Amino acid sequence: MTAQIQEIIDLLEMQPHPEGGFYKETYRSVGAITSESLSSDYSGPRTYSTCIYFMLVSGKFSAFHKINQDEVWHFYDGSPVELHTISPDGKHASHLIGRDFKKGQVPQLVVPGNHWFASKVSEPDTFSLVGCTVAPGFDFDDFVLAKRETLQRSYPQHEEVIEAFTH
Ligand code: GUN
């Protein structure tokens, strides 16, 4: 990891994320949604919304995982993020979150709830800094990290991308 990347991690007070990369929660609403108002996918009450900084470093990836809620990604700095989604009915899509709009990159991307998703920096020797916002607020109880064999059994047509983005 370069000194520049370490400096950004330190300045923004980020810590390692279990899915890969580094993060810092920058916002957690005070208000909460009661369990009765949420679907049975949620194990308890949740805050209205949360937001994080999320930093990916070249050569590592954020492994396939899913959460119940939609997640909005916002591009901030560095190189574009390559993000893969697999929908519950098995459709794979790849996206580039970045600033080169002429090349089809987008500054904002919504990952629908309950879709498997994984990501990495699209270029070597650099980083991507993005924001991720969810509503209801994030809770590790809603976070499911994929097991490679289980995901490949569910979606054999996407064996290669699952191999590349699971541990
Ligand atoms: N807080 C901790 N981890 C995460 C995450 O993966 N996404 C969001 N939106 N918030 C988090």
PDB file of N, CA, C and O in Angstrom, residues 16-41:
ATOM      1  N   PRO A  16     -10.345  -1.469   8.479  1.00  0.00           N
ATOM      2  CA  PRO A  16     -10.596  -2.583   7.557  1.00  0.00           C
ATOM      3  C   PRO A  16     -12.066  -3.032   7.605  1.00  0.00           C
ATOM      4  O   PRO A  16     -12.658  -3.080   8.679  1.00  0.00           O
ATOM      5  N   HIS A  17     -12.613  -3.326   6.425  1.00  0.00           N
ATOM      6  CA  HIS A  17     -13.987  -3.830   6.345  1.00  0.00           C
ATOM      7  C   HIS A  17     -13.947  -5.340   6.143  1.00  0.00           C
ATOM      8  O   HIS A  17     -13.122  -5.828   5.366  1.00  0.00           O
ATOM      9  N   PRO A  18     -14.831  -6.112   6.822  1.00  0.00           N
ATOM     10  CA  PRO A  18     -14.784  -7.576   6.680  1.00  0.00           C
ATOM     11  C   PRO A  18     -14.957  -8.055   5.243  1.00  0.00           C
ATOM     12  O   PRO A  18     -14.513  -9.146   4.893  1.00  0.00           O
ATOM     13  N   GLU A  19     -15.590  -7.268   4.380  1.00  0.00           N
ATOM     14  CA  GLU A  19     -15.784  -7.704   2.990  1.00  0.00           C
ATOM     15  C   GLU A  19     -14.554  -7.395   2.136  1.00  0.00           C
ATOM     16  O   GLU A  19     -14.499  -7.742   0.955  1.00  0.00           O
ATOM     17  N   GLY A  20     -13.552  -6.697   2.709  1.00  0.00           N
ATOM     18  CA  GLY A  20     -12.386  -6.215   1.953  1.00  0.00           C
ATOM     19  C   GLY A  20     -12.444  -4.705   1.876  1.00  0.00           C
ATOM     20  O   GLY A  20     -13.512  -4.112   1.959  1.00  0.00           O
ATOM     21  N   GLY A  21     -11.306  -4.048   1.754  1.00  0.00           N
ATOM     22  CA  GLY A  21     -11.259  -2.595   1.688  1.00  0.00           C
ATOM     23  C   GLY A  21     -11.292  -1.953   3.076  1.00  0.00           C
ATOM     24  O   GLY A  21     -11.125  -2.643   4.098  1.00  0.00           O
ATOM     25  N   PHE A  22     -11.510  -0.653   3.097  1.00  0.00           N
ATOM     26  CA  PHE A  22     -11.506   0.128   4.339  1.00  0.00           C
ATOM     27  C   PHE A  22     -12.752   1.010   4.364  1.00  0.00           C
ATOM     28  O   PHE A  22     -13.245   1.410   3.311  1.00  0.00           O
ATOM     29  N   TYR A  23     -13.270   1.309   5.576  1.00  0.00           N
ATOM     30  CA  TYR A  23     -14.474   2.125   5.628  1.00  0.00           C
ATOM     31  C   TYR A  23     -14.530   2.942   6.904  1.00  0.00           C
ATOM     32  O   TYR A  23     -13.822   2.669   7.877  1.00  0.00           O
ATOM     33  N   LYS A  24     -15.372   3.939   6.839  1.00  0.00           N
ATOM     34  CA  LYS A  24     -15.693   4.722   8.039  1.00  0.00           C
ATOM     35  C   LYS A  24     -17.164   5.105   7.940  1.00  0.00           C
ATOM     36  O   LYS A  24     -17.605   5.655   6.920  1.00  0.00           O
ATOM     37  N   GLU A  25     -17.923   4.809   8.971  1.00  0.00           N
ATOM     38  CA  GLU A  25     -19.328   5.236   8.969  1.00  0.00           C
ATOM     39  C   GLU A  25     -19.363   6.728   9.260  1.00  0.00           C
ATOM     40  O   GLU A  25     -18.864   7.169  10.290  1.00  0.00           O
ATOM     41  N   THR A  26     -19.930   7.510   8.335  1.00  0.00           N
ATOM     42  CA  THR A  26     -19.934   8.969   8.460  1.00  0.00           C
ATOM     43  C   THR A  26     -21.284   9.509   8.908  1.00  0.00           C
ATOM     44  O   THR A  26     -21.399  10.668   9.289  1.00  0.00           O
ATOM     45  N   TYR A  27     -22.308   8.680   8.816  1.00  0.00           N
ATOM     46  CA  TYR A  27     -23.661   9.131   9.184  1.00  0.00           C
ATOM     47  C   TYR A  27     -24.492   7.946   9.652  1.00  0.00           C
ATOM     48  O   TYR A  27     -24.478   6.881   9.022  1.00  0.00           O
ATOM     49  N   ARG A  28     -25.165   8.113  10.762  1.00  0.00           N
ATOM     50  CA  ARG A  28     -26.168   7.150  11.226  1.00  0.00           C
ATOM     51  C   ARG A  28     -27.311   7.972  11.785  1.00  0.00           C
ATOM     52  O   ARG A  28     -27.120   8.745  12.734  1.00  0.00           O
ATOM     53  N   SER A  29     -28.487   7.886  11.202  1.00  0.00           N
ATOM     54  CA  SER A  29     -29.599   8.726  11.650  1.00  0.00           C
ATOM     55  C   SER A  29     -29.929   8.425  13.113  1.00  0.00           C
ATOM     56  O   SER A  29     -29.705   7.307  13.591  1.00  0.00           O
ATOM     57  N   VAL A  30     -30.479   9.427  13.787  1.00  0.00           N
ATOM     58  CA  VAL A  30     -30.873   9.235  15.191  1.00  0.00           C
ATOM     59  C   VAL A  30     -32.156   8.408  15.258  1.00  0.00           C
ATOM     60  O   VAL A  30     -32.304   7.530  16.082  1.00  0.00           O
ATOM     61  N   GLY A  31     -33.063   8.669  14.322  1.00  0.00           N
ATOM     62  CA  GLY A  31     -34.359   7.982  14.352  1.00  0.00           C
ATOM     63  C   GLY A  31     -34.248   6.532  13.946  1.00  0.00           C
ATOM     64  O   GLY A  31     -33.321   6.140  13.232  1.00  0.00           O
ATOM     65  N   ALA A  32     -35.194   5.724  14.422  1.00  0.00           N
ATOM     66  CA  ALA A  32     -35.179   4.300  14.088  1.00  0.00           C
ATOM     67  C   ALA A  32     -36.534   3.848  13.556  1.00  0.00           C
ATOM     68  O   ALA A  32     -37.578   4.411  13.899  1.00  0.00           O
ATOM     69  N   ILE A  33     -36.503   2.821  12.723  1.00  0.00           N
ATOM     70  CA  ILE A  33     -37.710   2.188  12.189  1.00  0.00           C
ATOM     71  C   ILE A  33     -37.959   0.942  13.033  1.00  0.00           C
ATOM     72  O   ILE A  33     -37.045   0.133  13.233  1.00  0.00           O
ATOM     73  N   THR A  34     -39.186   0.798  13.538  1.00  0.00           N
ATOM     74  CA  THR A  34     -39.478  -0.359  14.399  1.00  0.00           C
ATOM     75  C   THR A  34     -39.526  -1.650  13.572  1.00  0.00           C
ATOM     76  O   THR A  34     -39.788  -1.600  12.366  1.00  0.00           O
ATOM     77  N   SER A  35     -39.295  -2.778  14.222  1.00  0.00           N
ATOM     78  CA  SER A  35     -39.331  -4.074  13.508  1.00  0.00           C
ATOM     79  C   SER A  35     -40.674  -4.287  12.827  1.00  0.00           C
ATOM     80  O   SER A  35     -40.728  -4.866  11.734  1.00  0.00           O
ATOM     81  N   GLU A  36     -41.766  -3.823  13.487  1.00  0.00           N
ATOM     82  CA  GLU A  36     -43.115  -4.045  12.928  1.00  0.00           C
ATOM     83  C   GLU A  36     -43.268  -3.365  11.570  1.00  0.00           C
ATOM     84  O   GLU A  36     -44.064  -3.790  10.739  1.00  0.00           O
ATOM     85  N   SER A  37     -42.508  -2.280  11.357  1.00  0.00           N
ATOM     86  CA  SER A  37     -42.616  -1.532  10.095  1.00  0.00           C
ATOM     87  C   SER A  37     -41.681  -2.071   9.022  1.00  0.00           C
ATOM     88  O   SER A  37     -41.702  -1.595   7.893  1.00  0.00           O
ATOM     89  N   LEU A  38     -40.854  -3.036   9.387  1.00  0.00           N
ATOM     90  CA  LEU A  38     -39.896  -3.586   8.418  1.00  0.00           C
ATOM     91  C   LEU A  38     -40.334  -4.981   7.991  1.00  0.00           C
ATOM     92  O   LEU A  38     -41.087  -5.649   8.699  1.00  0.00           O
ATOM     93  N   SER A  39     -39.837  -5.437   6.848  1.00  0.00           N
ATOM     94  CA  SER A  39     -40.148  -6.797   6.405  1.00  0.00           C
ATOM     95  C   SER A  39     -39.473  -7.801   7.340  1.00  0.00           C
ATOM     96  O   SER A  39     -38.566  -7.448   8.108  1.00  0.00           O
ATOM     97  N   SER A  40     -39.895  -9.057   7.216  1.00  0.00           N
ATOM     98  CA  SER A  40     -39.350 -10.097   8.103  1.00  0.00           C
ATOM     99  C   SER A  40     -37.889 -10.411   7.763  1.00  0.00           C
ATOM    100  O   SER A  40     -37.241 -11.204   8.448  1.00  0.00           O
ATOM    101  N   ASP A  41     -37.360  -9.797   6.695  1.00  0.00           N
ATOM    102  CA  ASP A  41     -35.930  -9.964   6.380  1.00  0.00           C
ATOM    103  C   ASP A  41     -35.048  -9.350   7.455  1.00  0.00           C
ATOM    104  O   ASP A  41     -33.870  -9.694   7.568  1.00  0.00           O
TER     105      ASP A  41
END
